[in-house]
Each structure stands twice: as C-alpha cells, then as structure tokens.
Amino acid sequence: MIRTVPKVSDAHREQRREQILIAAWKCFARNGFHSTSMADVISEAGLSAGAVYLYFRSKEEIILAVAGQVFTGIAGRMAELFEREPPPSPAEVAGFLIEQPVLARAQTPGDLFPLLLAVWAEATRNPILADLADEILGALRQQITRLFERWESTGQDLRIPARDLAPVLVSLVQGFVTQQALVGNPSPETYRQSVVALFDAAGLGPAQPAG
Amino acid sequence: MIRTVPKVSDAHREQRREQILIAAWKCFARNGFHSTSMADVISEAGLSAGAVYLYFRSKEEIILAVAGQVFTGIAGRMAELFEREPPPSPAEVAGFLIEQPVLARAQTPGDLFPLLLAVWAEATRNPILADLADEILGALRQQITRLFERWESTGQDLRIPARDLAPVLVSLVQGFVTQQALVGNPSPETYRQSVVALFDAAGLGPAQPAG
DNA sequence: GTCTATATCCGGATAGAC
DNA sequence: GTCTATCCGGATATAGAC
C-alpha cells in the first residue's frame, strides 16, 4: 500500500526552473544582479521563498544560470553563417552579428543589453563566469576566424591575419552593445551600415574582385 | 579669547578626500562596487569609519565620485590629437585611443579595465551616472567627428559620414577594454596593429593619396 | 578631527505547518 | 510540494568619547 510519488516530477520540475529563470532574467535586466533581491525574483515568479529555494540552492546559482544563458546565447546563431554558400565576406559576418546580437530569451534589446553589461562586469570577478567567458569568447573568435579563412580560400585577400581580425569584429559588436545600453544609439541600422561600409572600403566586402 | 579653527582645513580636506578615493578606486577595481563594503574602503584608506563619513556622506557618493573620474578620464587625452599638424588620419586616431584608453589614476590597465566594465554596468541603472555617460560619450564622439572632418578638409575622402563613423571607432576601444577585462587578450600592440591595418586598407590611413 | 562601539536595517536562507 | 514566519549575518551609517 505504498503511494507513488507525484507524477508531475520531471516535466514540472523543468517548467518551474524555467519560470524562475525567466523571472530572474527580467529582474536582473531591470536592476542588475546585486540590486535585485531574492524577494524581487520570488515576487516576479509568483512563487514563495520556499518554492524557489527548492529549485535553486542560492541566489548565486540563479545568477550563474542566467549569465550562462546570456553568454551562450550569443554564439548560438553562428552555425547559420557556416551554411551559406559562397562563404560570407567579413562585411557580411559583421553585419549579421550586429543584426542578431542575441535572440535567446530577450524580447527586446532594451532588456538584453544592460543585462549583457552586467554579465560582463560580473565575469571579471566570478571565477566560474570567468571560465565560461573564456570558453565562449574563445569559441566565438575561433568560429569567426574559420569563416574568414573560408572566405580567403575562395581567392579573396584578407590582408590581416584571420586570427587577429576576429577580435576586432567581436569588438564592433561589444562596443555596439555598450553604447546602446549607455545612450540608446546609434540605431542598429545606422551602425550596421557604417561597419559594412568600412569593411567594404577595406576590400572585405561581398562584391570585391579577388586580388 | 576665541581659538582659531585648525589651519589645515582646506588643503588637508582635499588630501583626505583623495586618500579615500584612491582607496575606493583600488577596492572597486578588485571587487566591483557592490561586493565592496565600506569596511573594505575604510581599511584600505587606513582610516576609521567616522573619518570617512566626515568627507563623504554615503557609499553612493564615493561610487559616483570614482565613476565620474573613470568616465572623464577617458576623454581627457583627446586634446592632444587636435594639436597635431597635419590633422591625424582615422587610423592614427584609432591607434592613439587604443594605446591610451585612459591614464587617470590607474597604474596598470589590469586595474582599470574591470573597473570600466563596472562603471558601464552601473551607468545603465544609476540615473546620475547615466546622465554623465550621456554627456561624456557624446562629447567623445563629437571630438572624434571633428577630427574626421578636419582630416577630410585636407582633401581626404572618408566615404562614411564622420558622424556615423565616430561610434564605430568608440566601439573598437570599448570592445578592446571588454575583451581585455574578460580574457586578457589580445595584447594592445596586436590589436592596435590590426585596427590600424583595417583602417589603412579602407583608405583611412596616414599615407593614402587624396581621392 | 579622529576613533571605537553600536544601533538599525536589510537580504539571504531555513524551519515547520499545511 | 508549497507557503508563512522567522532567524541570522553582514553592511551602512551614527553617537559619543577622546
């Protein structure tokens, strides 16, 4: 006569975690990690303290989960670029990355960009996040480097070592995120256009003749 | 028979404030704003709580003072570029800004860059810092724009509106700061070289013929 | 002017009822 | 599994002696 444990278990558990992470995402985007209290997250999630602590051991654990999603979300859309034929030019890669800095959970970039700044700042202090940042940023650079090399292999001239140009391209995205978060401009369209024009002028655009 | 107030007053007062700000600078660079306690700052300054609160009303006030110095320090070295004759090319401006992101109080960039990320993140939440960021970033962009226009006036072709290219250049600096803070590379030399090469290739270098 | 000691508050995490 | 009430540590800011 042993009653079975409630059947909800697994799916329910995942759903609850998601619910909490979405709430935390919103709070962190609004107020950053440190000005957000557990009470804020709990209230936003519409749960109780006891419930939240059943799914996450600590605030730290929630921060790591959210920050991890933000980080990995950035590199997520890269695969698409590898499928293009012919291989995209550096100008195209740059334009793509600026257009789609992240999708992930954010509906509006207004939510995402300040959160990104918070994650970067936190990563300079939290060893676990620092490791993650190292891994993700390394992978992103490597993928960009490979895309450049593929483009070179079609007979184009990069003029700068692919390995060295990749961080420059990453900068263009990070700087855009930073300026958007700080002052709300330039617009993605204007900025993208300027960057693409710069790459075009440098002979790294789509329509450049080989050599 | 009224005793005069101690003569140290003014100079001493400034010196004490400096002492506290330097201590706060160090603490904030190490641990960020929110993980730094007043006890940390007080201990680093070698003073007592009572003394510190005599010169600053609150932790908030200290944060604002330090963040303000960090922000304004960035735009400080720009004047030098305006004195150069002939006007520097965009490549030269970019190279200069990457070399000298800030001098200010930081002995080593290792101290400065994480602090910069902390300030940027904080500015997305603190209205006073947000205003300051708006002001400083606006001024920086405008100065860069003017430098571009001066360069154009010597018969060079920028190909991109000066006003639109300025944020791109700012990005290249912000992205460098971010990547340095996160993973410690690329080196300033390598990065500067790549950026300058990109601008050169785009016809924005020092030795390009007019037209 | 400077120090020590402390009042006060706030936030994270838990215990135990239901 | 979930909620309420609460504990406890730590941090800011102050009071009062010297």
CSV table of C-alpha atoms (C1' of nucleotides) in Angstrom, one decimal:
chain,number,residue,atom,x,y,z
A,1,MET,CA,0.0,0.0,0.0
A,2,ILE,CA,2.8,2.5,-0.9
A,3,ARG,CA,1.6,5.6,-2.5
A,4,THR,CA,3.7,6.5,-5.6
A,5,VAL,CA,5.4,9.9,-5.7
A,6,PRO,CA,3.5,12.6,-7.6
A,7,LYS,CA,3.7,12.0,-11.3
A,8,VAL,CA,4.4,15.7,-12.1
A,9,SER,CA,8.0,15.3,-11.1
A,10,ASP,CA,10.2,15.7,-14.1
A,11,ALA,CA,8.4,17.9,-16.5
A,12,HIS,CA,7.1,20.0,-13.7
A,13,ARG,CA,10.5,20.5,-12.3
A,14,GLU,CA,11.9,21.8,-15.5
A,15,GLN,CA,8.9,24.1,-16.0
A,16,ARG,CA,9.4,25.5,-12.5
A,17,ARG,CA,13.0,26.2,-13.1
A,18,GLU,CA,12.2,27.9,-16.4
A,19,GLN,CA,9.6,30.0,-14.6
A,20,ILE,CA,12.1,31.1,-12.0
A,21,LEU,CA,14.8,31.8,-14.6
A,22,ILE,CA,12.5,33.9,-16.7
A,23,ALA,CA,11.5,36.0,-13.6
A,24,ALA,CA,15.2,36.3,-12.6
A,25,TRP,CA,16.1,37.4,-16.2
A,26,LYS,CA,13.6,40.2,-16.0
A,27,CYS,CA,14.7,41.4,-12.6
A,28,PHE,CA,18.4,41.3,-13.5
A,29,ALA,CA,17.8,43.1,-16.7
A,30,ARG,CA,16.0,45.9,-14.7
A,31,ASN,CA,18.2,46.2,-11.7
A,32,GLY,CA,21.4,44.2,-12.2
A,33,PHE,CA,22.5,41.3,-10.1
A,34,HIS,CA,23.3,43.0,-6.9
A,35,SER,CA,20.4,45.4,-6.6
A,36,THR,CA,18.0,42.5,-7.2
A,37,SER,CA,16.8,40.8,-4.0
A,38,MET,CA,15.6,37.3,-3.8
A,39,ALA,CA,12.3,38.8,-2.8
A,40,ASP,CA,12.1,40.5,-6.1
A,41,VAL,CA,12.7,37.3,-8.0
A,42,ILE,CA,10.3,35.4,-5.8
A,43,SER,CA,7.6,38.0,-6.4
A,44,GLU,CA,8.2,38.3,-10.1
A,45,ALA,CA,8.0,34.5,-10.4
A,46,GLY,CA,4.7,34.5,-8.4
A,47,LEU,CA,6.1,31.8,-6.1
A,48,SER,CA,7.1,31.6,-2.5
A,49,ALA,CA,10.6,31.7,-1.0
A,50,GLY,CA,10.3,28.1,-0.1
A,51,ALA,CA,9.4,27.0,-3.6
A,52,VAL,CA,12.3,28.9,-5.2
A,53,TYR,CA,14.8,27.5,-2.8
A,54,LEU,CA,13.6,24.1,-3.7
A,55,TYR,CA,14.8,24.5,-7.3
A,56,PHE,CA,17.9,26.7,-6.7
A,57,ARG,CA,20.2,26.4,-3.8
A,58,SER,CA,21.2,30.0,-3.7
A,59,LYS,CA,21.0,33.4,-5.5
A,60,GLU,CA,24.5,32.7,-6.8
A,61,GLU,CA,23.2,29.6,-8.6
A,62,ILE,CA,20.4,31.6,-10.3
A,63,ILE,CA,22.9,34.3,-11.4
A,64,LEU,CA,25.2,31.7,-12.9
A,65,ALA,CA,22.3,30.0,-14.7
A,66,VAL,CA,21.0,33.3,-16.2
A,67,ALA,CA,24.5,34.6,-17.0
A,68,GLY,CA,25.3,31.3,-18.7
A,69,GLN,CA,22.3,31.5,-20.9
A,70,VAL,CA,23.2,35.1,-21.9
A,71,PHE,CA,26.7,34.1,-22.7
A,72,THR,CA,25.9,31.0,-24.7
A,73,GLY,CA,23.0,32.7,-26.5
A,74,ILE,CA,25.5,35.0,-28.3
A,75,ALA,CA,27.4,32.2,-30.0
A,76,GLY,CA,24.2,30.3,-30.8
A,77,ARG,CA,23.3,31.8,-34.2
A,78,MET,CA,26.8,31.4,-35.7
A,79,ALA,CA,26.0,28.0,-37.3
A,80,GLU,CA,23.8,29.7,-39.8
A,81,LEU,CA,26.8,31.5,-41.3
A,82,PHE,CA,28.7,28.3,-42.0
A,83,GLU,CA,25.9,27.1,-44.2
A,84,ARG,CA,26.0,30.0,-46.6
A,85,GLU,CA,27.4,29.4,-50.0
A,86,PRO,CA,29.6,31.1,-51.1
A,87,PRO,CA,31.2,31.7,-47.7
A,88,PRO,CA,30.2,35.1,-46.4
A,89,SER,CA,32.6,38.0,-46.6
A,90,PRO,CA,33.8,39.7,-43.4
A,91,ALA,CA,31.4,42.5,-44.1
A,92,GLU,CA,28.6,40.1,-44.2
A,93,VAL,CA,29.7,38.4,-41.0
A,94,ALA,CA,29.9,41.7,-39.3
A,95,GLY,CA,26.5,42.8,-40.5
A,96,PHE,CA,25.0,39.6,-39.3
A,97,LEU,CA,26.4,39.7,-35.9
A,98,ILE,CA,25.2,43.3,-35.4
A,99,GLU,CA,21.7,42.4,-36.5
A,100,GLN,CA,21.4,39.4,-34.3
A,101,PRO,CA,23.5,40.0,-31.3
A,102,VAL,CA,21.4,37.6,-29.4
A,103,LEU,CA,17.9,36.2,-29.6
A,104,ALA,CA,17.7,33.9,-26.6
A,105,ARG,CA,15.0,34.9,-24.1
A,106,ALA,CA,15.0,38.6,-24.7
A,107,GLN,CA,12.1,40.1,-26.5
A,108,THR,CA,13.6,43.5,-26.8
A,109,PRO,CA,17.3,44.5,-26.9
A,110,GLY,CA,16.3,47.1,-24.4
A,111,ASP,CA,16.2,44.3,-21.9
A,112,LEU,CA,19.2,42.4,-23.2
A,113,PHE,CA,21.9,45.0,-23.5
A,114,PRO,CA,22.1,46.2,-19.9
A,115,LEU,CA,22.0,42.6,-18.8
A,116,LEU,CA,24.9,41.8,-21.0
A,117,LEU,CA,26.9,44.6,-19.4
A,118,ALA,CA,26.0,43.2,-16.0
A,119,VAL,CA,27.2,39.8,-17.1
A,120,TRP,CA,30.5,41.0,-18.4
A,121,ALA,CA,31.2,43.0,-15.3
A,122,GLU,CA,30.3,40.1,-13.1
A,123,ALA,CA,32.6,37.8,-15.2
A,124,THR,CA,35.6,39.9,-14.2
A,125,ARG,CA,35.0,38.9,-10.6
A,126,ASN,CA,33.3,35.5,-10.5
A,127,PRO,CA,35.8,32.7,-11.3
A,128,ILE,CA,33.1,30.4,-12.7
A,129,LEU,CA,31.8,33.1,-15.0
A,130,ALA,CA,35.3,34.0,-15.9
A,131,ASP,CA,35.9,30.5,-17.1
A,132,LEU,CA,32.7,30.5,-19.1
A,133,ALA,CA,33.5,33.8,-20.6
A,134,ASP,CA,36.9,32.5,-21.7
A,135,GLU,CA,35.4,29.4,-23.2
A,136,ILE,CA,32.5,31.2,-25.1
A,137,LEU,CA,34.6,34.1,-26.3
A,138,GLY,CA,37.3,31.8,-27.4
A,139,ALA,CA,34.8,29.7,-29.4
A,140,LEU,CA,33.2,32.7,-30.9
A,141,ARG,CA,36.6,34.1,-32.1
A,142,GLN,CA,37.6,30.8,-33.5
A,143,GLN,CA,34.4,30.5,-35.5
A,144,ILE,CA,34.8,33.9,-36.9
A,145,THR,CA,38.4,33.1,-37.7
A,146,ARG,CA,37.3,30.0,-39.6
A,147,LEU,CA,34.7,32.0,-41.5
A,148,PHE,CA,37.5,34.4,-42.6
A,149,GLU,CA,39.7,31.5,-43.7
A,150,ARG,CA,36.9,30.0,-45.7
A,151,TRP,CA,36.4,33.4,-47.4
A,152,GLU,CA,40.1,33.6,-48.1
A,153,SER,CA,40.0,30.1,-49.6
A,154,THR,CA,37.8,31.4,-52.3
A,155,GLY,CA,40.6,33.5,-53.5
A,156,GLN,CA,39.9,36.7,-51.5
A,157,ASP,CA,42.7,38.6,-49.7
A,158,LEU,CA,42.1,39.4,-46.1
A,159,ARG,CA,45.3,41.5,-45.7
A,160,ILE,CA,45.2,40.9,-41.9
A,161,PRO,CA,45.7,37.5,-40.2
A,162,ALA,CA,42.3,36.0,-39.7
A,163,ARG,CA,43.2,35.2,-36.1
A,164,ASP,CA,43.9,38.9,-35.4
A,165,LEU,CA,40.9,40.3,-37.2
A,166,ALA,CA,38.4,38.2,-35.3
A,167,PRO,CA,38.7,40.1,-32.0
A,168,VAL,CA,38.3,43.4,-34.0
A,169,LEU,CA,35.0,42.1,-35.2
A,170,VAL,CA,33.9,41.0,-31.8
A,171,SER,CA,34.8,44.5,-30.5
A,172,LEU,CA,32.4,46.0,-33.0
A,173,VAL,CA,29.6,44.0,-31.5
A,174,GLN,CA,30.6,44.6,-27.9
A,175,GLY,CA,31.0,48.3,-28.5
A,176,PHE,CA,27.6,48.5,-30.1
A,177,VAL,CA,26.0,46.7,-27.2
A,178,THR,CA,27.8,49.0,-24.7
A,179,GLN,CA,26.8,52.2,-26.5
A,180,GLN,CA,23.2,51.1,-27.0
A,181,ALA,CA,23.0,50.3,-23.3
A,182,LEU,CA,24.5,53.6,-22.2
A,183,VAL,CA,22.9,56.1,-24.5
A,184,GLY,CA,20.5,54.2,-26.7
A,185,ASN,CA,22.2,55.0,-30.0
A,186,PRO,CA,23.3,54.6,-32.7
A,187,SER,CA,20.5,52.6,-34.2
A,188,PRO,CA,21.3,49.1,-35.3
A,189,GLU,CA,20.6,50.0,-38.9
A,190,THR,CA,22.9,53.1,-39.0
A,191,TYR,CA,25.6,51.3,-37.1
A,192,ARG,CA,25.5,48.2,-39.2
A,193,GLN,CA,25.6,50.3,-42.4
A,194,SER,CA,28.7,52.2,-41.2
A,195,VAL,CA,30.5,49.0,-40.2
A,196,VAL,CA,29.7,47.3,-43.5
A,197,ALA,CA,30.8,50.4,-45.4
A,198,LEU,CA,34.1,50.3,-43.5
A,199,PHE,CA,34.7,46.7,-44.4
A,200,ASP,CA,33.6,47.2,-48.0
A,201,ALA,CA,36.1,50.1,-48.2
A,202,ALA,CA,38.8,47.9,-46.8
A,203,GLY,CA,38.2,45.3,-49.6
A,204,LEU,CA,36.5,42.9,-47.2
A,205,GLY,CA,33.0,43.3,-48.8
A,206,PRO,CA,30.9,40.9,-50.7
A,207,ALA,CA,31.4,42.3,-54.2
A,208,GLN,CA,35.2,42.8,-54.2
A,209,PRO,CA,37.1,41.1,-57.0
A,210,ALA,CA,39.7,38.6,-56.0
A,211,GLY,CA,43.2,40.1,-55.5
B,1,MET,CA,39.8,84.6,23.5
B,2,ILE,CA,38.4,82.6,20.6
B,3,ARG,CA,40.7,79.9,19.3
B,4,THR,CA,41.0,79.9,15.5
B,5,VAL,CA,40.0,76.7,13.6
B,6,PRO,CA,42.9,74.5,12.6
B,7,LYS,CA,44.7,76.0,9.7
B,8,VAL,CA,45.0,72.6,7.9
B,9,SER,CA,41.4,72.8,6.8
B,10,ASP,CA,41.3,73.2,3.1
B,11,ALA,CA,44.4,71.5,1.8
B,12,HIS,CA,44.0,68.8,4.3
B,13,ARG,CA,40.4,68.3,3.4
B,14,GLU,CA,41.3,67.8,-0.3
B,15,GLN,CA,44.1,65.5,0.6
B,16,ARG,CA,41.9,63.3,2.8
B,17,ARG,CA,39.3,63.1,0.0
B,18,GLU,CA,42.0,62.0,-2.4
B,19,GLN,CA,43.2,59.4,0.0
B,20,ILE,CA,39.8,57.9,0.4
B,21,LEU,CA,39.1,58.0,-3.4
B,22,ILE,CA,42.3,56.2,-4.1
B,23,ALA,CA,41.5,53.5,-1.6
B,24,ALA,CA,38.0,53.2,-3.0
B,25,TRP,CA,39.4,53.0,-6.6
B,26,LYS,CA,41.6,50.1,-5.6
B,27,CYS,CA,38.7,48.3,-3.8
B,28,PHE,CA,36.3,48.8,-6.6
B,29,ALA,CA,38.8,47.6,-9.2
B,30,ARG,CA,39.3,44.4,-7.2
B,31,ASN,CA,35.7,43.6,-6.2
B,32,GLY,CA,33.3,45.9,-8.1
B,33,PHE,CA,31.0,48.4,-6.4
B,34,HIS,CA,28.6,46.1,-4.7
B,35,SER,CA,30.9,43.5,-3.4
B,36,THR,CA,33.0,46.2,-1.8
B,37,SER,CA,31.9,47.1,1.8
B,38,MET,CA,32.6,50.4,3.4
B,39,ALA,CA,34.7,48.4,5.8
B,40,ASP,CA,37.0,47.5,2.9
B,41,VAL,CA,37.4,51.1,1.8
B,42,ILE,CA,37.9,52.3,5.3
B,43,SER,CA,40.6,49.6,5.9
B,44,GLU,CA,42.3,50.3,2.6
B,45,ALA,CA,42.4,54.0,3.3
B,46,GLY,CA,43.9,53.4,6.7
B,47,LEU,CA,41.2,55.5,8.4
B,48,SER,CA,38.2,55.0,10.6
B,49,ALA,CA,34.6,54.9,9.7
B,50,GLY,CA,34.0,58.2,11.4
B,51,ALA,CA,36.7,59.9,9.4
B,52,VAL,CA,35.5,58.6,6.1
B,53,TYR,CA,31.9,59.6,6.7
B,54,LEU,CA,33.2,63.1,7.5
B,55,TYR,CA,34.3,63.5,3.9
B,56,PHE,CA,31.6,61.5,2.1
B,57,ARG,CA,28.0,61.3,3.1
B,58,SER,CA,27.5,57.8,1.8
B,59,LYS,CA,28.9,54.9,-0.2
B,60,GLU,CA,26.8,56.1,-3.1
B,61,GLU,CA,28.6,59.4,-3.1
B,62,ILE,CA,32.0,57.6,-3.2
B,63,ILE,CA,30.9,55.4,-6.1
B,64,LEU,CA,29.7,58.5,-8.0
B,65,ALA,CA,33.0,60.3,-7.4
B,66,VAL,CA,35.1,57.3,-8.6
B,67,ALA,CA,32.9,56.5,-11.5
B,68,GLY,CA,33.0,60.2,-12.6
B,69,GLN,CA,36.8,60.2,-12.6
B,70,VAL,CA,36.8,57.0,-14.6
B,71,PHE,CA,34.4,58.4,-17.2
B,72,THR,CA,36.0,61.8,-17.6
B,73,GLY,CA,39.5,60.3,-17.6
B,74,ILE,CA,38.7,58.7,-21.0
B,75,ALA,CA,38.1,61.9,-22.8
B,76,GLY,CA,40.9,63.7,-21.2
B,77,ARG,CA,43.7,62.9,-23.6
B,78,MET,CA,41.8,63.9,-26.7
B,79,ALA,CA,43.1,67.5,-26.8
B,80,GLU,CA,46.5,66.2,-27.8
B,81,LEU,CA,45.1,65.0,-31.1
B,82,PHE,CA,43.8,68.4,-32.0
B,83,GLU,CA,47.2,69.9,-31.8
B,84,ARG,CA,48.7,67.6,-34.4
B,85,GLU,CA,49.6,69.0,-37.8
B,86,PRO,CA,48.6,67.8,-40.3
B,87,PRO,CA,45.3,66.5,-38.8
B,88,PRO,CA,45.6,62.8,-37.8
B,89,SER,CA,44.0,60.2,-40.1
B,90,PRO,CA,41.3,58.0,-38.7
B,91,ALA,CA,43.8,55.2,-38.5
B,92,GLU,CA,46.0,57.4,-36.3
B,93,VAL,CA,43.1,58.4,-34.1
B,94,ALA,CA,42.1,54.8,-33.6
B,95,GLY,CA,45.7,53.8,-32.8
B,96,PHE,CA,46.0,56.6,-30.3
B,97,LEU,CA,42.8,55.8,-28.5
B,98,ILE,CA,43.7,52.1,-28.2
B,99,GLU,CA,47.1,52.9,-26.8
B,100,GLN,CA,45.9,55.4,-24.3
B,101,PRO,CA,42.5,54.3,-23.2
B,102,VAL,CA,43.0,56.2,-20.0
B,103,LEU,CA,45.7,57.3,-17.8
B,104,ALA,CA,43.9,58.7,-14.9
B,105,ARG,CA,44.7,57.1,-11.6
B,106,ALA,CA,45.4,53.6,-12.8
B,107,GLN,CA,48.9,52.4,-12.8
B,108,THR,CA,48.1,49.3,-14.7
B,109,PRO,CA,45.3,48.5,-17.2
B,110,GLY,CA,44.7,45.3,-15.2
B,111,ASP,CA,43.2,47.6,-12.6
B,112,LEU,CA,41.4,49.9,-14.9
B,113,PHE,CA,39.5,47.7,-17.4
B,114,PRO,CA,37.4,45.7,-14.9
B,115,LEU,CA,36.5,48.9,-13.2
B,116,LEU,CA,35.4,50.4,-16.5
B,117,LEU,CA,33.1,47.5,-17.1
B,118,ALA,CA,31.7,48.0,-13.6
B,119,VAL,CA,31.1,51.7,-14.3
B,120,TRP,CA,29.4,51.0,-17.6
B,121,ALA,CA,27.1,48.4,-16.0
B,122,GLU,CA,26.3,50.8,-13.1
B,123,ALA,CA,25.5,53.6,-15.5
B,124,THR,CA,22.7,51.6,-17.0
B,125,ARG,CA,21.0,51.7,-13.6
B,126,ASN,CA,22.0,54.9,-11.8
B,127,PRO,CA,20.4,58.0,-13.3
B,128,ILE,CA,23.2,60.3,-12.3
B,129,LEU,CA,25.8,58.1,-13.9
B,130,ALA,CA,23.5,57.6,-16.9
B,131,ASP,CA,23.4,61.4,-17.4
B,132,LEU,CA,27.2,61.6,-17.0
B,133,ALA,CA,27.7,58.7,-19.5
B,134,ASP,CA,25.5,60.5,-22.0
B,135,GLU,CA,27.4,63.7,-21.6
B,136,ILE,CA,30.9,62.2,-21.8
B,137,LEU,CA,30.2,59.7,-24.6
B,138,GLY,CA,28.5,62.5,-26.6
B,139,ALA,CA,31.5,64.8,-26.2
B,140,LEU,CA,33.9,62.0,-27.1
B,141,ARG,CA,32.0,61.2,-30.3
B,142,GLN,CA,31.8,64.8,-31.2
B,143,GLN,CA,35.5,65.3,-30.8
B,144,ILE,CA,36.2,62.3,-32.9
B,145,THR,CA,33.8,63.5,-35.5
B,146,ARG,CA,35.5,66.9,-35.6
B,147,LEU,CA,38.9,65.2,-36.1
B,148,PHE,CA,37.5,63.2,-39.0
B,149,GLU,CA,36.1,66.4,-40.5
B,150,ARG,CA,39.5,68.1,-40.2
B,151,TRP,CA,41.1,65.2,-41.9
B,152,GLU,CA,38.5,65.4,-44.7
B,153,SER,CA,39.2,69.1,-45.1
B,154,THR,CA,42.7,68.3,-46.1
B,155,GLY,CA,41.3,66.7,-49.2
B,156,GLN,CA,40.9,63.1,-47.9
B,157,ASP,CA,37.8,61.0,-48.6
B,158,LEU,CA,36.2,59.5,-45.6
B,159,ARG,CA,33.5,57.6,-47.6
B,160,ILE,CA,31.3,57.3,-44.5
B,161,PRO,CA,29.7,60.3,-42.7
B,162,ALA,CA,32.0,61.4,-40.0
B,163,ARG,CA,29.1,61.5,-37.5
B,164,ASP,CA,28.4,57.8,-38.2
B,165,LEU,CA,32.0,56.6,-38.2
B,166,ALA,CA,32.7,58.0,-34.7
B,167,PRO,CA,30.7,55.4,-32.8
B,168,VAL,CA,32.4,52.7,-34.7
B,169,LEU,CA,35.7,54.0,-33.5
B,170,VAL,CA,34.4,54.2,-30.0
B,171,SER,CA,33.3,50.6,-30.3
B,172,LEU,CA,36.8,49.5,-31.2
B,173,VAL,CA,38.0,50.9,-27.9
B,174,GLN,CA,35.2,49.6,-25.8
B,175,GLY,CA,35.4,46.2,-27.3
B,176,PHE,CA,39.1,46.1,-26.6
B,177,VAL,CA,38.5,47.1,-23.0
B,178,THR,CA,35.9,44.4,-22.6
B,179,GLN,CA,37.9,41.6,-24.1
B,180,GLN,CA,41.0,42.5,-22.2
B,181,ALA,CA,39.0,42.5,-19.0
B,182,LEU,CA,37.3,39.2,-19.8
B,183,VAL,CA,40.2,37.1,-21.2
B,184,GLY,CA,43.3,39.3,-21.0
B,185,ASN,CA,43.9,39.4,-24.8
B,186,PRO,CA,44.6,40.4,-27.5
B,187,SER,CA,47.5,42.5,-26.5
B,188,PRO,CA,47.3,46.2,-27.1
B,189,GLU,CA,50.0,46.0,-29.7
B,190,THR,CA,48.5,43.2,-31.7
B,191,TYR,CA,45.0,44.7,-31.5
B,192,ARG,CA,46.2,48.2,-32.4
B,193,GLN,CA,48.1,46.9,-35.3
B,194,SER,CA,45.0,45.0,-36.7
B,195,VAL,CA,42.8,48.0,-36.3
B,196,VAL,CA,45.2,50.3,-38.0
B,197,ALA,CA,45.7,47.8,-40.8
B,198,LEU,CA,41.9,47.7,-41.3
B,199,PHE,CA,41.7,51.5,-41.5
B,200,ASP,CA,44.7,51.6,-43.8
B,201,ALA,CA,43.0,49.1,-46.1
B,202,ALA,CA,39.9,51.2,-46.1
B,203,GLY,CA,41.8,54.2,-47.3
B,204,LEU,CA,41.7,55.9,-43.9
B,205,GLY,CA,45.3,55.6,-43.2
B,206,PRO,CA,48.1,58.2,-43.0
B,207,ALA,CA,49.7,57.6,-46.3
B,208,GLN,CA,46.7,57.4,-48.6
B,209,PRO,CA,46.7,59.8,-51.5
B,210,ALA,CA,43.8,62.2,-51.7
B,211,GLY,CA,40.8,60.9,-53.7
C,1,DG,C1',39.2,65.9,13.8
C,2,DT,C1',39.5,61.2,14.6
C,3,DC,C1',38.4,57.0,16.8
C,4,DT,C1',35.5,52.9,18.8
C,5,DA,C1',31.4,50.9,19.5
C,6,DT,C1',26.9,50.1,18.2
C,7,DA,C1',22.0,51.0,16.6
C,8,DT,C1',19.5,49.8,12.8
C,9,DC,C1',18.2,47.8,8.8
C,10,DC,C1',18.0,44.6,5.0
C,11,DG,C1',18.6,40.5,2.5
C,12,DG,C1',19.5,35.5,2.1
C,13,DA,C1',18.3,31.3,3.6
C,14,DT,C1',15.6,27.9,6.6
C,15,DA,C1',12.1,25.5,9.7
C,16,DG,C1',7.9,23.7,10.1
C,17,DA,C1',2.8,24.0,9.3
C,18,DC,C1',-0.4,22.5,5.9
D,1,DG,C1',5.1,20.3,-2.9
D,2,DT,C1',4.1,24.8,-1.3
D,3,DC,C1',3.6,28.6,1.9
D,4,DT,C1',4.5,31.8,6.0
D,5,DA,C1',7.1,33.3,9.6
D,6,DT,C1',11.5,33.9,11.2
D,7,DC,C1',16.4,33.6,12.1
D,8,DC,C1',20.9,35.3,11.4
D,9,DG,C1',24.8,37.6,9.4
D,10,DG,C1',26.5,41.5,7.5
D,11,DA,C1',26.6,46.2,6.0
D,12,DT,C1',25.6,51.2,6.4
D,13,DA,C1',25.6,55.0,9.0
D,14,DT,C1',25.8,57.3,13.6
D,15,DA,C1',26.7,58.6,18.5
D,16,DG,C1',29.7,59.9,21.7
D,17,DA,C1',34.4,59.6,23.9
D,18,DC,C1',38.9,61.5,23.4
